[in-house]
Amino acid sequence: MLSFSVNAQYVNLKGGASIKFQTTLTGDDKERAITAASMNAIERYFSEKGEAQDQVFESSREKIEKALERLVQNTAVLSEQVMQDTKRYQVTVRVELNEARLKNLVKQGTAATMSGEGEKSNIVYLFTARQANSVKQFDDRVVRINQVSVQREVNANSKVSGTEGEKISGNQVSTNTGKSVNARMDGNATVKRESGGSVTSKSDEIGYQVLPMGGYKPAVTSIFTQSGFVALDSDFVLTEADIKSINADYANGNDISPTTLRNVFKTLKASQEKIKFLVIATIDVGLGSVDGSSGMRRIGVEVSGRVLGVEGNIPREIASVPPVQQASLGVDDGAARTAALKKGAEVASREIIAQLNNNGIK
């Protein structure tokens, strides 16, 4: 799907549709196909943002179609084909979508936005970004075993033969003896060599640098607030010890450890703000590369998250965001990273809000 910003409110989207007509293609048939193609463009717009957003589209499909004229500013037909033999008409369009108006439309009627001011839930969000900054590689440990076995076989044969005679002549007796010995020895030796061993590999140890997220928090707060929640920055709710433990866990390449999470839970329970949900999002930043199309620097991020309910004695998982990948371009790695982090934080926030709305949570 082609999607890029026109300004702060509008995005260009591309969609297509194929319809069946009767005997001859009419103007009404074309309008019906263009409407279907426009809806296809909007559906793909939601699908690219994650599974929960896709569910938002399905639940809002009817009201989106009714408001299509207000949502779509311009429509351009990119290609069309009439297949008279099969009575089908196929069209591809590019639409200019009012993104802000669409977001406001789908938010109408959700549990959170229908809540009164006193009924809105307090959410603490904890967004952490990290990037690998050191890699320790280990050589393989090799153990070699050589085994030699020798088998010998010896056969020995011996044979002794002799003769004895006596001769009498006159008054004399003479004797003679003779002996011959034949011996034979055969030997065979077999040598067997066996070799083997084992190789033990150890995975790399990766160290991470925790990146500052202060510049992206206003956007996150705005998304939660506009969706009907009271968003609280974790820096103002958690203790300094909690923040240090969280950063240490992430710097070692792990998620938040059970010990750290238990301490965070205790802090939230003790807060006077009556915290209802804890939102945890992790943004893993990849290495920079050259974008093949533009020649600019490109950096990707992988975003994952979860929502925990903290009202009870034990935190319970309310929603989760499976890993979602995003990428941004910039004139250098710093600019690309800044854009990617902002995009990742916004994607995680909207996906979480969509899941909460789908579950009727306010």
Tab-separated table of C-alpha atoms in Angstrom:
chain	number	residue	atom	x	y	z
A	1	MET	CA	0.000	0.000	0.000
A	2	LEU	CA	1.185	3.506	-0.800
A	3	SER	CA	0.805	5.757	2.200
A	4	PHE	CA	2.568	9.072	2.803
A	5	SER	CA	1.745	12.329	4.505
A	6	VAL	CA	0.336	15.231	2.523
A	7	ASN	CA	0.134	17.485	5.575
A	8	ALA	CA	-0.744	17.112	9.233
A	9	GLN	CA	-4.293	15.981	8.417
A	10	TYR	CA	-4.252	14.131	5.111
A	11	VAL	CA	-2.628	10.939	3.850
A	12	ASN	CA	-2.650	9.456	0.359
A	13	LEU	CA	-3.790	5.837	0.149
A	14	LYS	CA	-4.105	3.356	-2.670
A	15	GLY	CA	-6.815	0.714	-2.996
A	16	GLY	CA	-8.501	-1.498	-5.530
A	17	ALA	CA	-11.730	-3.387	-6.116
A	18	SER	CA	-13.442	-5.623	-8.629
A	19	ILE	CA	-17.220	-5.777	-9.103
A	20	LYS	CA	-19.613	-7.738	-11.280
A	21	PHE	CA	-22.067	-5.866	-13.540
A	22	GLN	CA	-25.062	-6.945	-15.580
A	23	THR	CA	-25.187	-6.617	-19.367
A	24	THR	CA	-23.416	-3.282	-19.796
A	25	LEU	CA	-21.194	-1.311	-17.417
A	26	THR	CA	-23.072	1.755	-16.142
A	27	GLY	CA	-22.077	4.893	-14.295
A	28	ASP	CA	-23.627	3.524	-11.123
A	29	ASP	CA	-21.475	0.405	-11.468
A	30	LYS	CA	-18.363	2.564	-11.691
A	31	GLU	CA	-19.381	4.561	-8.608
A	32	ARG	CA	-19.976	1.341	-6.708
A	33	ALA	CA	-16.528	0.044	-7.682
A	34	ILE	CA	-14.794	3.304	-6.736
A	35	THR	CA	-16.521	3.260	-3.337
A	36	ALA	CA	-15.371	-0.331	-2.781
A	37	ALA	CA	-11.819	0.594	-3.815
A	38	SER	CA	-11.812	3.574	-1.433
A	39	MET	CA	-12.982	1.343	1.419
A	40	ASN	CA	-10.262	-1.145	0.493
A	41	ALA	CA	-7.662	1.624	0.795
A	42	ILE	CA	-8.905	2.557	4.269
A	43	GLU	CA	-9.046	-1.097	5.334
A	44	ARG	CA	-5.408	-1.575	4.326
A	45	TYR	CA	-4.543	1.607	6.216
A	46	PHE	CA	-5.896	0.030	9.416
A	47	SER	CA	-4.408	-3.420	8.736
A	48	GLU	CA	-0.890	-2.057	8.448
A	49	LYS	CA	-1.180	-0.617	11.947
A	50	GLY	CA	-1.749	-3.957	13.657
A	51	GLU	CA	-4.314	-6.602	14.485
A	52	ALA	CA	-6.226	-4.504	17.006
A	53	GLN	CA	-6.556	-1.629	14.519
A	54	ASP	CA	-7.879	-4.104	11.964
A	55	GLN	CA	-10.603	-5.028	14.447
A	56	VAL	CA	-11.380	-1.331	14.892
A	57	PHE	CA	-12.026	-1.067	11.157
A	58	GLU	CA	-14.320	-4.096	11.154
A	59	SER	CA	-16.385	-2.690	14.013
A	60	SER	CA	-16.503	0.761	12.353
A	61	ARG	CA	-16.913	-0.338	8.722
A	62	GLU	CA	-20.549	0.715	8.409
A	63	LYS	CA	-20.146	4.226	9.800
A	64	ILE	CA	-16.929	4.753	7.803
A	65	GLU	CA	-18.738	3.901	4.577
A	66	LYS	CA	-21.610	6.233	5.457
A	67	ALA	CA	-19.145	9.056	6.153
A	68	LEU	CA	-16.903	8.295	3.163
A	69	GLU	CA	-17.644	11.578	1.370
A	70	ARG	CA	-16.529	13.557	4.446
A	71	LEU	CA	-13.435	11.403	4.997
A	72	VAL	CA	-12.111	11.327	1.425
A	73	GLN	CA	-11.092	14.676	-0.014
A	74	ASN	CA	-10.030	13.629	-3.527
A	75	THR	CA	-10.221	10.399	-5.513
A	76	ALA	CA	-8.114	9.657	-8.592
A	77	VAL	CA	-8.590	6.603	-10.808
A	78	LEU	CA	-5.143	5.122	-11.489
A	79	SER	CA	-6.230	2.230	-13.688
A	80	GLU	CA	-9.404	0.478	-14.760
A	81	GLN	CA	-10.286	-2.576	-16.797
A	82	VAL	CA	-13.597	-3.763	-18.214
A	83	MET	CA	-13.829	-7.535	-18.725
A	84	GLN	CA	-16.916	-7.834	-20.899
A	85	ASP	CA	-16.698	-11.608	-21.277
A	86	THR	CA	-16.876	-12.186	-17.508
A	87	LYS	CA	-18.948	-9.053	-16.817
A	88	ARG	CA	-16.432	-7.680	-14.319
A	89	TYR	CA	-15.045	-4.195	-13.778
A	90	GLN	CA	-11.720	-3.689	-11.996
A	91	VAL	CA	-10.441	-0.327	-10.749
A	92	THR	CA	-7.480	1.029	-8.754
A	93	VAL	CA	-7.743	4.422	-7.053
A	94	ARG	CA	-5.698	6.827	-4.987
A	95	VAL	CA	-7.629	8.671	-2.286
A	96	GLU	CA	-6.715	11.638	-0.107
A	97	LEU	CA	-7.943	10.695	3.366
A	98	ASN	CA	-8.631	13.130	6.206
A	99	GLU	CA	-6.807	11.146	8.887
A	100	ALA	CA	-7.802	13.309	11.840
A	101	ARG	CA	-11.488	13.120	10.910
A	102	LEU	CA	-11.254	9.336	10.525
A	103	LYS	CA	-9.683	8.931	13.991
A	104	ASN	CA	-12.371	11.070	15.582
A	105	LEU	CA	-15.063	9.057	13.832
A	106	VAL	CA	-13.867	5.651	15.032
A	107	LYS	CA	-13.364	6.942	18.592
A	108	GLN	CA	-17.018	7.968	18.836
A	109	GLY	CA	-18.969	5.484	20.884
A	110	THR	CA	-16.006	3.728	22.505
A	111	ALA	CA	-16.258	2.981	26.212
A	112	ALA	CA	-13.464	5.356	27.175
A	113	THR	CA	-14.642	8.378	25.193
A	114	MET	CA	-18.211	7.972	26.485
A	115	SER	CA	-17.012	8.078	30.104
A	116	GLY	CA	-17.640	11.156	32.200
A	117	GLU	CA	-14.697	13.113	33.552
A	118	GLY	CA	-14.910	11.369	36.923
A	119	GLU	CA	-15.164	7.922	35.317
A	120	LYS	CA	-11.987	8.110	33.214
A	121	SER	CA	-9.290	5.594	34.104
A	122	ASN	CA	-5.851	6.649	35.274
A	123	ILE	CA	-3.162	5.028	33.120
A	124	VAL	CA	0.552	5.058	33.885
A	125	TYR	CA	2.602	4.497	30.746
A	126	LEU	CA	6.181	3.246	30.787
A	127	PHE	CA	7.821	3.477	27.354
A	128	THR	CA	11.467	2.405	27.158
A	129	ALA	CA	13.711	2.499	24.077
A	130	ARG	CA	17.042	0.720	23.802
A	131	GLN	CA	19.734	0.083	21.216
A	132	ALA	CA	22.553	-2.464	21.218
A	133	ASN	CA	25.889	-0.775	21.899
A	134	SER	CA	28.218	-3.700	22.678
A	135	VAL	CA	28.487	-7.320	21.589
A	136	LYS	CA	30.724	-9.895	23.300
A	137	GLN	CA	31.312	-12.949	21.144
A	138	PHE	CA	32.585	-16.294	22.418
A	139	ASP	CA	34.706	-18.792	20.491
A	140	ASP	CA	33.357	-22.309	20.189
A	141	ARG	CA	34.694	-24.771	22.785
A	142	VAL	CA	35.944	-27.818	20.885
A	143	VAL	CA	36.665	-31.202	22.516
A	144	ARG	CA	38.350	-33.820	20.299
A	145	ILE	CA	38.566	-37.511	21.207
A	146	ASN	CA	40.856	-40.028	19.413
A	147	GLN	CA	40.614	-43.721	20.223
A	148	VAL	CA	43.058	-46.394	18.963
A	149	SER	CA	42.505	-50.131	19.424
A	150	VAL	CA	44.927	-52.903	18.349
A	151	GLN	CA	44.027	-56.542	17.808
A	152	ARG	CA	46.774	-59.178	17.353
A	153	GLU	CA	46.446	-62.796	16.237
A	154	VAL	CA	49.364	-65.255	16.396
A	155	ASN	CA	49.376	-68.890	15.092
A	156	ALA	CA	52.352	-71.193	15.900
A	157	ASN	CA	52.997	-74.702	14.482
A	158	SER	CA	55.957	-76.971	15.245
A	159	LYS	CA	56.889	-80.424	14.069
A	160	VAL	CA	59.692	-82.726	15.333
A	161	SER	CA	60.797	-85.850	13.411
A	162	GLY	CA	63.699	-88.222	14.114
A	163	THR	CA	65.330	-91.528	13.084
A	164	GLU	CA	67.309	-94.004	15.094
A	165	GLY	CA	69.370	-97.038	13.822
A	166	GLU	CA	71.651	-99.735	15.131
A	167	LYS	CA	74.327	-101.691	13.315
A	168	ILE	CA	76.134	-104.812	14.580
A	169	SER	CA	79.428	-105.704	12.996
A	170	GLY	CA	81.609	-108.340	14.497
A	171	ASN	CA	82.124	-107.555	18.082
A	172	GLN	CA	80.974	-103.948	17.729
A	173	VAL	CA	77.592	-102.327	17.940
A	174	SER	CA	77.095	-98.840	16.507
A	175	THR	CA	74.040	-96.627	16.774
A	176	ASN	CA	72.944	-93.440	14.988
A	177	THR	CA	70.152	-90.994	15.513
A	178	GLY	CA	68.798	-88.089	13.504
A	179	LYS	CA	66.293	-85.343	14.394
A	180	SER	CA	64.769	-82.549	12.364
A	181	VAL	CA	62.623	-79.708	13.698
A	182	ASN	CA	60.211	-77.637	11.564
A	183	ALA	CA	58.584	-74.547	13.129
A	184	ARG	CA	56.232	-71.895	11.673
A	185	MET	CA	54.695	-68.795	13.226
A	186	ASP	CA	52.107	-66.529	11.559
A	187	GLY	CA	50.993	-63.173	12.998
A	188	ASN	CA	48.305	-60.596	12.068
A	189	ALA	CA	47.715	-57.177	13.648
A	190	THR	CA	44.669	-54.923	13.091
A	191	VAL	CA	44.688	-51.258	14.133
A	192	LYS	CA	41.369	-49.337	14.460
A	193	ARG	CA	41.230	-45.565	14.838
A	194	GLU	CA	38.103	-43.746	15.986
A	195	SER	CA	37.776	-39.996	16.302
A	196	GLY	CA	35.004	-37.748	17.535
A	197	GLY	CA	34.266	-34.999	20.000
A	198	SER	CA	31.898	-32.157	20.665
A	199	VAL	CA	31.523	-28.438	19.989
A	200	THR	CA	29.928	-26.162	22.572
A	201	SER	CA	28.744	-22.728	21.421
A	202	LYS	CA	27.742	-19.829	23.648
A	203	SER	CA	25.443	-17.084	22.474
A	204	ASP	CA	26.708	-13.527	22.247
A	205	GLU	CA	26.358	-11.233	25.222
A	206	ILE	CA	24.738	-8.000	24.028
A	207	GLY	CA	24.815	-4.816	26.040
A	208	TYR	CA	22.149	-2.159	25.467
A	209	GLN	CA	22.004	1.586	25.821
A	210	VAL	CA	18.708	2.904	27.169
A	211	LEU	CA	17.637	5.880	25.049
A	212	PRO	CA	15.826	8.955	26.387
A	213	MET	CA	12.112	9.104	25.575
A	214	GLY	CA	11.263	12.535	26.979
A	215	GLY	CA	10.794	14.084	23.548
A	216	TYR	CA	8.123	11.561	22.555
A	217	LYS	CA	6.007	11.609	25.715
A	218	PRO	CA	3.754	14.533	24.688
A	219	ALA	CA	2.590	12.575	21.629
A	220	VAL	CA	1.923	9.471	23.741
A	221	THR	CA	0.056	11.481	26.382
A	222	SER	CA	-2.044	13.131	23.673
A	223	ILE	CA	-3.079	9.796	22.146
A	224	PHE	CA	-4.202	8.354	25.492
A	225	THR	CA	-5.934	11.574	26.550
A	226	GLN	CA	-7.834	11.977	23.273
A	227	SER	CA	-8.975	8.375	23.623
A	228	GLY	CA	-10.667	9.080	26.948
A	229	PHE	CA	-8.012	8.053	29.480
A	230	VAL	CA	-6.085	10.073	32.048
A	231	ALA	CA	-2.440	9.486	31.078
A	232	LEU	CA	0.220	9.793	33.783
A	233	ASP	CA	3.937	9.844	33.030
A	234	SER	CA	5.753	7.085	34.937
A	235	ASP	CA	8.533	9.525	35.875
A	236	PHE	CA	6.085	11.321	38.176
A	237	VAL	CA	4.537	8.195	39.698
A	238	LEU	CA	7.301	5.599	40.116
A	239	THR	CA	10.159	5.954	42.590
A	240	GLU	CA	13.731	6.676	41.569
A	241	ALA	CA	14.669	3.136	42.629
A	242	ASP	CA	11.953	1.731	40.336
A	243	ILE	CA	13.263	3.708	37.348
A	244	LYS	CA	16.862	2.617	37.995
A	245	SER	CA	15.859	-1.056	38.234
A	246	ILE	CA	13.821	-0.836	35.030
A	247	ASN	CA	16.694	0.764	33.113
A	248	ALA	CA	19.142	-1.839	34.451
A	249	ASP	CA	16.881	-4.684	33.296
A	250	TYR	CA	16.578	-3.212	29.815
A	251	ALA	CA	20.303	-2.455	29.584
A	252	ASN	CA	21.019	-6.156	30.130
A	253	GLY	CA	18.794	-7.081	27.209
A	254	ASN	CA	15.918	-8.379	29.314
A	255	ASP	CA	12.346	-7.320	29.822
A	256	ILE	CA	11.349	-6.020	33.234
A	257	SER	CA	12.289	-8.680	35.783
A	258	PRO	CA	9.634	-10.149	38.116
A	259	THR	CA	11.336	-8.522	41.114
A	260	THR	CA	11.294	-5.081	39.488
A	261	LEU	CA	7.685	-5.544	38.369
A	262	ARG	CA	6.590	-6.474	41.898
A	263	ASN	CA	8.213	-3.314	43.265
A	264	VAL	CA	6.539	-1.201	40.568
A	265	PHE	CA	3.208	-2.810	41.436
A	266	LYS	CA	3.672	-1.917	45.112
A	267	THR	CA	4.451	1.688	44.184
A	268	LEU	CA	1.328	1.974	42.024
A	269	LYS	CA	-0.872	0.432	44.708
A	270	ALA	CA	0.462	2.930	47.242
A	271	SER	CA	-0.152	5.911	44.944
A	272	GLN	CA	-2.952	8.315	45.804
A	273	GLU	CA	-3.815	8.657	42.096
A	274	LYS	CA	-5.847	5.416	42.071
A	275	ILE	CA	-3.975	3.902	39.144
A	276	LYS	CA	-6.056	1.441	37.147
A	277	PHE	CA	-3.698	0.341	34.354
A	278	LEU	CA	0.037	0.122	33.739
A	279	VAL	CA	1.086	0.313	30.082
A	280	ILE	CA	4.536	-1.119	29.310
A	281	ALA	CA	6.062	-0.670	25.854
A	282	THR	CA	9.517	-1.672	24.648
A	283	ILE	CA	11.085	-0.126	21.550
A	284	ASP	CA	14.150	-1.968	20.242
A	285	VAL	CA	16.142	0.196	17.835
A	286	GLY	CA	18.042	-1.492	15.000
A	287	LEU	CA	21.284	-0.498	13.344
A	288	GLY	CA	21.343	2.138	10.633
A	289	SER	CA	21.628	1.264	6.953
A	290	VAL	CA	21.454	3.007	3.594
A	291	ASP	CA	18.007	3.070	2.000
A	292	GLY	CA	18.341	1.644	-1.503
A	293	SER	CA	15.727	3.942	-3.040
A	294	SER	CA	16.578	7.337	-1.570
A	295	GLY	CA	20.177	6.942	-0.421
A	296	MET	CA	19.175	8.312	2.997
A	297	ARG	CA	19.895	6.607	6.298
A	298	ARG	CA	17.273	4.115	7.398
A	299	ILE	CA	16.644	2.857	10.937
A	300	GLY	CA	14.011	0.351	11.962
A	301	VAL	CA	12.412	-0.264	15.346
A	302	GLU	CA	10.508	-3.200	16.795
A	303	VAL	CA	7.737	-2.290	19.213
A	304	SER	CA	5.992	-4.593	21.682
A	305	GLY	CA	3.831	-3.870	24.699
A	306	ARG	CA	1.381	-5.030	27.312
A	307	VAL	CA	-1.279	-3.568	29.592
A	308	LEU	CA	-1.590	-4.714	33.201
A	309	GLY	CA	-4.558	-4.096	35.449
A	310	VAL	CA	-3.280	-3.072	38.877
A	311	GLU	CA	-6.472	-2.632	40.894
A	312	GLY	CA	-6.464	-6.098	42.433
A	313	ASN	CA	-3.975	-7.798	44.719
A	314	ILE	CA	-2.194	-9.361	41.736
A	315	PRO	CA	-1.574	-7.566	38.411
A	316	ARG	CA	-3.476	-9.128	35.514
A	317	GLU	CA	-2.784	-8.836	31.819
A	318	ILE	CA	-5.478	-6.850	30.037
A	319	ALA	CA	-4.006	-6.558	26.538
A	320	SER	CA	-0.764	-7.155	24.674
A	321	VAL	CA	0.864	-5.800	21.544
A	322	PRO	CA	2.796	-8.400	19.527
A	323	PRO	CA	6.050	-7.179	17.961
A	324	VAL	CA	5.385	-4.559	15.271
A	325	GLN	CA	8.157	-3.272	13.017
A	326	GLN	CA	8.442	0.283	11.756
A	327	ALA	CA	11.194	2.163	9.909
A	328	SER	CA	12.032	5.791	9.185
A	329	LEU	CA	14.463	7.709	7.002
A	330	GLY	CA	16.724	10.623	7.862
A	331	VAL	CA	19.717	12.565	6.631
A	332	ASP	CA	21.800	10.769	9.275
A	333	ASP	CA	21.346	8.038	11.881
A	334	GLY	CA	20.308	10.546	14.544
A	335	ALA	CA	17.485	11.994	12.463
A	336	ALA	CA	16.314	8.560	11.315
A	337	ARG	CA	16.376	7.262	14.910
A	338	THR	CA	14.359	10.233	16.187
A	339	ALA	CA	11.692	9.725	13.524
A	340	ALA	CA	11.593	5.952	14.093
A	341	LEU	CA	11.230	6.319	17.876
A	342	LYS	CA	8.374	8.791	17.490
A	343	LYS	CA	6.620	6.537	15.003
A	344	GLY	CA	7.161	3.470	17.195
A	345	ALA	CA	5.777	5.195	20.301
A	346	GLU	CA	2.685	6.366	18.411
A	347	VAL	CA	2.076	2.934	16.862
A	348	ALA	CA	2.326	1.237	20.263
A	349	SER	CA	-0.040	3.783	21.844
A	350	ARG	CA	-2.687	3.444	19.140
A	351	GLU	CA	-2.493	-0.348	19.128
A	352	ILE	CA	-2.953	-0.434	22.899
A	353	ILE	CA	-5.878	2.003	22.748
A	354	ALA	CA	-7.488	-0.060	19.985
A	355	GLN	CA	-7.264	-3.241	22.053
A	356	LEU	CA	-8.699	-1.538	25.122
A	357	ASN	CA	-11.575	-0.136	23.053
A	358	ASN	CA	-12.230	-3.502	21.423
A	359	ASN	CA	-12.541	-5.057	24.880
A	360	GLY	CA	-14.845	-2.296	26.115
A	361	ILE	CA	-12.317	-1.160	28.722
A	362	LYS	CA	-12.555	2.399	29.965
